[in-house]
Short mmCIF file of C-alpha atoms and ligand atoms in Angstrom, two decimals:
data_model
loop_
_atom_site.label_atom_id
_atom_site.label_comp_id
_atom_site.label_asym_id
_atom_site.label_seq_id
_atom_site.Cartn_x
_atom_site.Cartn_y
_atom_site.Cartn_z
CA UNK A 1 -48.19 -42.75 -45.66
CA UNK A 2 -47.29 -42.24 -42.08
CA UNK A 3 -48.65 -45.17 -39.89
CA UNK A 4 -48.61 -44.35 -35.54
CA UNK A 5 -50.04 -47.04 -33.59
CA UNK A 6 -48.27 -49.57 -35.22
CA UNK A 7 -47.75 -51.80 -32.64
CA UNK A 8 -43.36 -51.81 -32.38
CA UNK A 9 -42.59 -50.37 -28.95
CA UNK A 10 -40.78 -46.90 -29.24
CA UNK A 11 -38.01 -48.71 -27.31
CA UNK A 12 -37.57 -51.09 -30.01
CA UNK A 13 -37.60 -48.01 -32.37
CA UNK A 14 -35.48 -45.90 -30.37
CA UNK A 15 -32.73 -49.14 -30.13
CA UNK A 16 -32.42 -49.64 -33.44
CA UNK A 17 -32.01 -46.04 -34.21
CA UNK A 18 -29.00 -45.73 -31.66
CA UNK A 19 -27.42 -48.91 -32.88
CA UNK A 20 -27.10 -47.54 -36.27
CA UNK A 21 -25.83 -44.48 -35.01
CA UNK A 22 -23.44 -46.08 -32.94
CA UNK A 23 -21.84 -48.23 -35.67
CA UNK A 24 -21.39 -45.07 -37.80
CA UNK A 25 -19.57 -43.59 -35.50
CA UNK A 26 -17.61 -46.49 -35.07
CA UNK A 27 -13.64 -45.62 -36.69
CA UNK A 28 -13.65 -46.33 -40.53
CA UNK A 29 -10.91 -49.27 -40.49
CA UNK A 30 -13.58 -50.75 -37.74
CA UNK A 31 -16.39 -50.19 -40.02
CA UNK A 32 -14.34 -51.56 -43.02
CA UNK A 33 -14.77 -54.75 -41.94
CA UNK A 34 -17.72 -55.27 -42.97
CA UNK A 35 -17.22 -53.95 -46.77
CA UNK A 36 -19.75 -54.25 -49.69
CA UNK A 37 -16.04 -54.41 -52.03
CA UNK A 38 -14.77 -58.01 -51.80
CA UNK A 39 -11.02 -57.47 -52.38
CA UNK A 40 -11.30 -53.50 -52.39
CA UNK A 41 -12.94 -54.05 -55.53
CA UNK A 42 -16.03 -56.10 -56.71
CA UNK A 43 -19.38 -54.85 -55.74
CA UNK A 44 -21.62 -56.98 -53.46
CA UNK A 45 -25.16 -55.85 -52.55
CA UNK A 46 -24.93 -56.74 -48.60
CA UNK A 47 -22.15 -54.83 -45.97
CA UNK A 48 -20.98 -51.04 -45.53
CA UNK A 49 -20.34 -48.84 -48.00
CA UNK A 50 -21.73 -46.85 -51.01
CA UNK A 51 -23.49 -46.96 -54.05
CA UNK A 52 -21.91 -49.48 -56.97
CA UNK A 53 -20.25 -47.26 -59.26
CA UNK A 54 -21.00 -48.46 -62.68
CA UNK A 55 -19.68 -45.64 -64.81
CA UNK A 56 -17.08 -42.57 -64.62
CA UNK A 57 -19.46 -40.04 -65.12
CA UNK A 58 -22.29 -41.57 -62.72
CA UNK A 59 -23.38 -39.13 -59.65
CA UNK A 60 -22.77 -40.42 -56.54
CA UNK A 61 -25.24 -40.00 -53.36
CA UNK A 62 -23.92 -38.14 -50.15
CA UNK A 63 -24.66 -40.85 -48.42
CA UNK A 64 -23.13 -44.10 -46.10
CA UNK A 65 -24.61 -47.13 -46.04
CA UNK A 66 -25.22 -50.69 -44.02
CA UNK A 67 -27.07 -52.76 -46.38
CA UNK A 68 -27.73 -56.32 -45.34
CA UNK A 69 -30.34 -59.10 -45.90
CA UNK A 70 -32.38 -60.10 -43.02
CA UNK A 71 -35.02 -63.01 -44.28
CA UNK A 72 -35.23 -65.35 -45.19
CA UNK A 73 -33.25 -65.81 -41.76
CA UNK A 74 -31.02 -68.83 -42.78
CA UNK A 75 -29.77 -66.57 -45.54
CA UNK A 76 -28.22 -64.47 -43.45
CA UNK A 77 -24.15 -63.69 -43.58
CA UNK A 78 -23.90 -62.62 -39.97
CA UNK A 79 -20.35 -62.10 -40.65
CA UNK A 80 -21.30 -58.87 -42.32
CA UNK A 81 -23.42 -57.79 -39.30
CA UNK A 82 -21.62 -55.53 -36.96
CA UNK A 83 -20.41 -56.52 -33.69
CA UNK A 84 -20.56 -52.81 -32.33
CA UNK A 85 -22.30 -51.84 -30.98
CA UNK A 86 -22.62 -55.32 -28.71
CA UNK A 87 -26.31 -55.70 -29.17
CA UNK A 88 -26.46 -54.37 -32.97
CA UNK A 89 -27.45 -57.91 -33.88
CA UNK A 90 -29.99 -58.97 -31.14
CA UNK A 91 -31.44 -55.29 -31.59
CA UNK A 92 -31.97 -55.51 -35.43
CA UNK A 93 -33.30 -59.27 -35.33
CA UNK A 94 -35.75 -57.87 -32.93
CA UNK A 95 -36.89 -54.89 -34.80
CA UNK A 96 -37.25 -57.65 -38.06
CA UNK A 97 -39.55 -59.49 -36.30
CA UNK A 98 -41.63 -56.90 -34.64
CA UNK A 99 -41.81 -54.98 -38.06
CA UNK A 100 -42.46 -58.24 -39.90
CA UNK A 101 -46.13 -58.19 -38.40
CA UNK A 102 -46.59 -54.51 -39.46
CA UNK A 103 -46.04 -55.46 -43.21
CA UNK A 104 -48.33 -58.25 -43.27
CA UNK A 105 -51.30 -56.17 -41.55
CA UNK A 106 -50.65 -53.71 -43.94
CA UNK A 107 -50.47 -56.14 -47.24
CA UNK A 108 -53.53 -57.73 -45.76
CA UNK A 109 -55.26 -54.15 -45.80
CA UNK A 110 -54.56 -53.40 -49.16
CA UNK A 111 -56.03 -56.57 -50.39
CA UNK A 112 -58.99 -55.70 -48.59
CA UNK A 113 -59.21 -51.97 -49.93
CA UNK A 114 -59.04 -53.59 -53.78
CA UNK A 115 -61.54 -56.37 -52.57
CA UNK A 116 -59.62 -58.95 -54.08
CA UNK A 117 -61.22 -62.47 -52.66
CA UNK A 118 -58.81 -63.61 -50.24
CA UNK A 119 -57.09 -60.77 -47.52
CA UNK A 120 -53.75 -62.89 -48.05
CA UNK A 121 -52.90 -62.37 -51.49
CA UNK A 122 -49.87 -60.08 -51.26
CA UNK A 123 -48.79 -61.95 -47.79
CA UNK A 124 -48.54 -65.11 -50.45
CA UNK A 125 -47.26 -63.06 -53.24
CA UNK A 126 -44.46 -62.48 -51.16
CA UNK A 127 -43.46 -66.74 -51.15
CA UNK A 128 -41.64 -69.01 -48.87
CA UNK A 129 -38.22 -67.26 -49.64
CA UNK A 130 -39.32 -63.60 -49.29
CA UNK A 131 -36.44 -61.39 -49.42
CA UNK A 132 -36.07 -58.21 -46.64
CA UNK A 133 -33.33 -56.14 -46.50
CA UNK A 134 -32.40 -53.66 -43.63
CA UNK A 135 -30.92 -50.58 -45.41
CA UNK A 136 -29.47 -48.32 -42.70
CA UNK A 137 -28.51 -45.14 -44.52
CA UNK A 138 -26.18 -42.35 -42.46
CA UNK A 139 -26.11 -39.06 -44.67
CA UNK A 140 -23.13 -36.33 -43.12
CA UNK A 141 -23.40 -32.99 -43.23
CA UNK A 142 -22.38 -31.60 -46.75
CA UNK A 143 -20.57 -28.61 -47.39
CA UNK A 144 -22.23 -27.87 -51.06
CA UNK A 145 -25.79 -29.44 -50.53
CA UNK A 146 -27.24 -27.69 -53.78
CA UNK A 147 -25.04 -29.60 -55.51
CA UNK A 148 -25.57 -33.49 -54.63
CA UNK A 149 -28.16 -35.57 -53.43
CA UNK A 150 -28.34 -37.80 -49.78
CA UNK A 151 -30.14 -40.01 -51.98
CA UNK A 152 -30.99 -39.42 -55.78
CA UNK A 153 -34.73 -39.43 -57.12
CA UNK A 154 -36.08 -43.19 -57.36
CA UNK A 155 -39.10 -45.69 -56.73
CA UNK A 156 -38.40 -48.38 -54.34
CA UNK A 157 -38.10 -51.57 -56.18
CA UNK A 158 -39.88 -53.39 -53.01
CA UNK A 159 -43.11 -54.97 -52.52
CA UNK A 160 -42.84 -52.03 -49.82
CA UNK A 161 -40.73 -50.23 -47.42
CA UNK A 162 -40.94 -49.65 -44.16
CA UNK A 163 -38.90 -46.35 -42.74
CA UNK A 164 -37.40 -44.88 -39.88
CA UNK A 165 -36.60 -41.10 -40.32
CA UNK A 166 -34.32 -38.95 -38.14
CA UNK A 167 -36.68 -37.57 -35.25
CA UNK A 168 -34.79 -34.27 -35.68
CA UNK A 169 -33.42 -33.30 -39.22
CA UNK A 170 -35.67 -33.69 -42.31
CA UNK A 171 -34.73 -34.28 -46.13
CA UNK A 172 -36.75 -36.81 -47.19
CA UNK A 173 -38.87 -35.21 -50.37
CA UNK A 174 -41.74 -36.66 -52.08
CA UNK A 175 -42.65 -36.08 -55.84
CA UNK A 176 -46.27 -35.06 -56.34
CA UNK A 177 -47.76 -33.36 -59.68
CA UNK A 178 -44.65 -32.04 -59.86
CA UNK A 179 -43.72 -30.61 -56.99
CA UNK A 180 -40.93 -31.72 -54.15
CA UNK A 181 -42.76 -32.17 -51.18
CA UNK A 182 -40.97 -32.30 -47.66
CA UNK A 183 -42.53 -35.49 -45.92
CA UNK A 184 -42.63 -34.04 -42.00
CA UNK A 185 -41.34 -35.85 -38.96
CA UNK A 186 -43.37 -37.49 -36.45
CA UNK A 187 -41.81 -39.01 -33.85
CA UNK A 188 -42.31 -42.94 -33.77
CA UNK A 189 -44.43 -43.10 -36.62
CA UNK A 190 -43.06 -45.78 -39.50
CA UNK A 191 -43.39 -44.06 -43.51
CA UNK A 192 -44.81 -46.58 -45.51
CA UNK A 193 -43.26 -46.58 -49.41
CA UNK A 194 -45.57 -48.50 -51.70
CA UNK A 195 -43.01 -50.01 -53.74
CA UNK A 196 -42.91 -50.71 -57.82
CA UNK A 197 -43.85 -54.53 -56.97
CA UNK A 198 -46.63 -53.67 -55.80
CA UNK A 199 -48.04 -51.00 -58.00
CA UNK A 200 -47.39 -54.21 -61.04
CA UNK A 201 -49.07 -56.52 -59.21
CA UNK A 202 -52.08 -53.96 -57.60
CA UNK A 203 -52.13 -52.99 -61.95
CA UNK A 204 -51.28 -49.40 -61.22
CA UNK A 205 -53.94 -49.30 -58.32
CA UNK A 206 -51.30 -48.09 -55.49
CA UNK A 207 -48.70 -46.21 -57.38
CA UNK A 208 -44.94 -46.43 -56.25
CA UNK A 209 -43.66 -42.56 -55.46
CA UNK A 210 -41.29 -41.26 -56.58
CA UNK A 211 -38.70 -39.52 -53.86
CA UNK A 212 -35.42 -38.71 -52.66
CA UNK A 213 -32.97 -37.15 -50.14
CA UNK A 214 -31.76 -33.90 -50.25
CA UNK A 215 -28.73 -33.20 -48.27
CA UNK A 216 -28.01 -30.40 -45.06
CA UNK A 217 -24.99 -28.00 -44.92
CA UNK A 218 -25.39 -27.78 -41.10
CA UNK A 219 -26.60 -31.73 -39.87
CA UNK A 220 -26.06 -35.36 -40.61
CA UNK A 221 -29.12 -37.98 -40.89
CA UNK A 222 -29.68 -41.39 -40.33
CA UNK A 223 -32.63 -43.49 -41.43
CA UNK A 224 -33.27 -47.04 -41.33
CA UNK A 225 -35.44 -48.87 -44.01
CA UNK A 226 -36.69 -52.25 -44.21
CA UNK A 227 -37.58 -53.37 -47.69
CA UNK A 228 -39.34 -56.17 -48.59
CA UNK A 229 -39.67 -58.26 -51.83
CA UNK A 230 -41.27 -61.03 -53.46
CA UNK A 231 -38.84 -64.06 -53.38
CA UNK A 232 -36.32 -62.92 -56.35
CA UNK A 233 -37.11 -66.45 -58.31
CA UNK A 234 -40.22 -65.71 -58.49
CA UNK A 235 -42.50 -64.02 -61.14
CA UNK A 236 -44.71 -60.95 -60.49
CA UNK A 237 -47.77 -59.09 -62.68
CA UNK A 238 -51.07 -57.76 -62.11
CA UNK A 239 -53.37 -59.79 -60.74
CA UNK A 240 -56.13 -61.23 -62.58
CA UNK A 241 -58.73 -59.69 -60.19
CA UNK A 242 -57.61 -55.78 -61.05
CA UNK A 243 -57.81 -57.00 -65.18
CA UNK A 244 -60.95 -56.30 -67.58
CA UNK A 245 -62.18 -54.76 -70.68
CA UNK A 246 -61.88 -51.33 -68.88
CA UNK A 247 -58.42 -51.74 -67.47
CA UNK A 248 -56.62 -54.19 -69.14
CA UNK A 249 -53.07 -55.25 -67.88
CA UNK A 250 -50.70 -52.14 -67.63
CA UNK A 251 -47.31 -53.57 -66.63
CA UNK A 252 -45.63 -56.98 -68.18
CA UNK A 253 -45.07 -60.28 -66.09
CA UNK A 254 -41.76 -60.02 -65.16
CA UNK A 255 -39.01 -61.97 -62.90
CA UNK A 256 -38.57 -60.11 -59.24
CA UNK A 257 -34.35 -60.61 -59.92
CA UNK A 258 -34.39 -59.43 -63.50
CA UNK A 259 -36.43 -56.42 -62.13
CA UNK A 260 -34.06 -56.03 -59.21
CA UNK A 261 -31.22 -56.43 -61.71
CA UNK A 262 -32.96 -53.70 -64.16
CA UNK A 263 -33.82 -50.70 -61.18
CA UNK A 264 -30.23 -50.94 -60.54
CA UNK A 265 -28.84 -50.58 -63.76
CA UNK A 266 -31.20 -47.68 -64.20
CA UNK A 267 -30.50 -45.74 -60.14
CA UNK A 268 -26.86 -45.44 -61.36
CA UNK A 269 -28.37 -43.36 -64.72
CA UNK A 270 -30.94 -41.48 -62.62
CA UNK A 271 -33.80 -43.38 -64.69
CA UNK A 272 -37.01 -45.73 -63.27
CA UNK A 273 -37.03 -49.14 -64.50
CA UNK A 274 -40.92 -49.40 -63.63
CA UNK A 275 -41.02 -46.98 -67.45
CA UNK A 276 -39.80 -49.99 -69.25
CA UNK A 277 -42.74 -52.78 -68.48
CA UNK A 278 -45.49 -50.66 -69.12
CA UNK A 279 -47.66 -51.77 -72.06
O1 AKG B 301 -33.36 -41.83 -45.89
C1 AKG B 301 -34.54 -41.75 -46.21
O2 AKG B 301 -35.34 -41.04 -45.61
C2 AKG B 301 -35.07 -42.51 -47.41
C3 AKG B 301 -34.25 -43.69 -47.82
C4 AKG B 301 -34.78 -44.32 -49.07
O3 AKG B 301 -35.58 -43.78 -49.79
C5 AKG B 301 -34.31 -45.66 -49.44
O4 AKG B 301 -33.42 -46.20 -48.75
O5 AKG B 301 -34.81 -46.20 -50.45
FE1 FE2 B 302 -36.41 -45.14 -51.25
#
């Protein structure tokens, strides 16, 4: 879903999009600093880097990444946020907060279009320790693109996702009947990914899609995501509004950090972990 008049100023947009930019360019050793390997070696989710590699045979994404969490706000490690460019961390702190407002108008929406009593129910869903993460993804050219992905097929494991794309090069692909679908670029718009959280907790009502990044031989990309989750402590499952006789429960209650845990475990095999709670 492509959403325009969504209320964050292009410049905001347009800020965060050159920040990112900026610290890619930024000399490796510089951008090493901020490593998701503690010691060169054990994976952490937040800082720069790429994908945990959790086998010898797993295929690897074409793709760079700044992956850090940006609510709840006293959980931040601001150590990991870059300090180039200068404003990186005022500029993404603003584009949180403007976003932030976006997400709940749209949860607030979608209760409303399943006419579940009270407009608020995924806002609360969501809890007092909400998890985002910003998930700035930089994919270089690539001299063989038919033979890796930017980003392999998946479902976002969010509540949703909120998404910059590129204003010039395209590659994001969306999986429909069958069929790879390029999603086209609009200038200032935000993509909206319905995430698996929410298709458990809607009971299959919004569906999660599935998609990916395919890579360019001639131009790099940049995107910048904003995912947000139900507080990881918490449980999840459909809600007792979208469950009768007709359409009884389709997915399992489940803990948001064991699901988190699971989606992982099954990107690195190419797999959706969504498969697994269906009853
Ligand atoms: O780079 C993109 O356009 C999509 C990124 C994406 O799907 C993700 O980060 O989950
Ligand atoms: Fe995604």
């Amino acid at each position: 879903m492509q959403l325009s008049n969504h209320g964050v100023e292009t410049t905001i947009m347009d800020d965060m999009m050159i920040a990112s930019r900026e610290f890619f360019k930024r000399p490796l050793e510089d951008k090493k600093r901020y490593t998701n390997l503690i010691g060169g070696e054990e994976f952490q989710f937040e800082g720069y880097g790429n994908d945990q590699v959790r086998s010898p045979d797993q295929i690897l994404d074409w793709s760079d990444r700044l992956y850090l969490k940006v609510e709840p706000e006293d959980e931040r490690r601001i150590a990991l946020w870059p300090t180039h460019p200068e404003n990186f961390r005022d500029i993404l702190h603003n584009f949180t907060i403007k976003c932030g407002g976006v997400k709940d108008n749209l949860l607030r929406a979608m209760a409303k279009l399943l006419q579940l009593h009270d407009d608020d129910y995924f806002v609360d869903q969501l809890g007092e320790k909400a998890e985002t993460n910003v998930r700035c993804s930089y994919y270089p050219e690539c001299p063989r693109p038919e033979l890796v992905f930017g980003l392999k097929p998946h479902c976002d494991g969010t509540v949703l996702t909120l998404l910059m794309v590129d204003d010039s090069v395209g590659g994001l692909q969306v999986l429909r009947d069958g069929v790879w679908w390029d999603v086209p670029i609009v200038p200032h718009t935000l993509l909206v990914i319905i995430g698996d959280q929410t298709e458990i907790m809607s009971n299959g009502f919004f569906k999660s899609p599935v998609h990916r990044v395919v890579t360019n031989a001639k131009k790099e990309r940049l995107s910048v995501a904003l995912d947000y989750s139900v507080d990881h402590e918490r449980e999840i499952e459909p809600s007792a509004q979208l469950i009768d006789e007709k359409r009884p429960a389709l997915y399992m209650k489940v803990k948001v950090k064991d699901y988190i845990a699971g989606l992982y475990e099954h990107f690195s095999q190419g797999t959706m972990v969504i498969d697994t709670l269906q009853i």
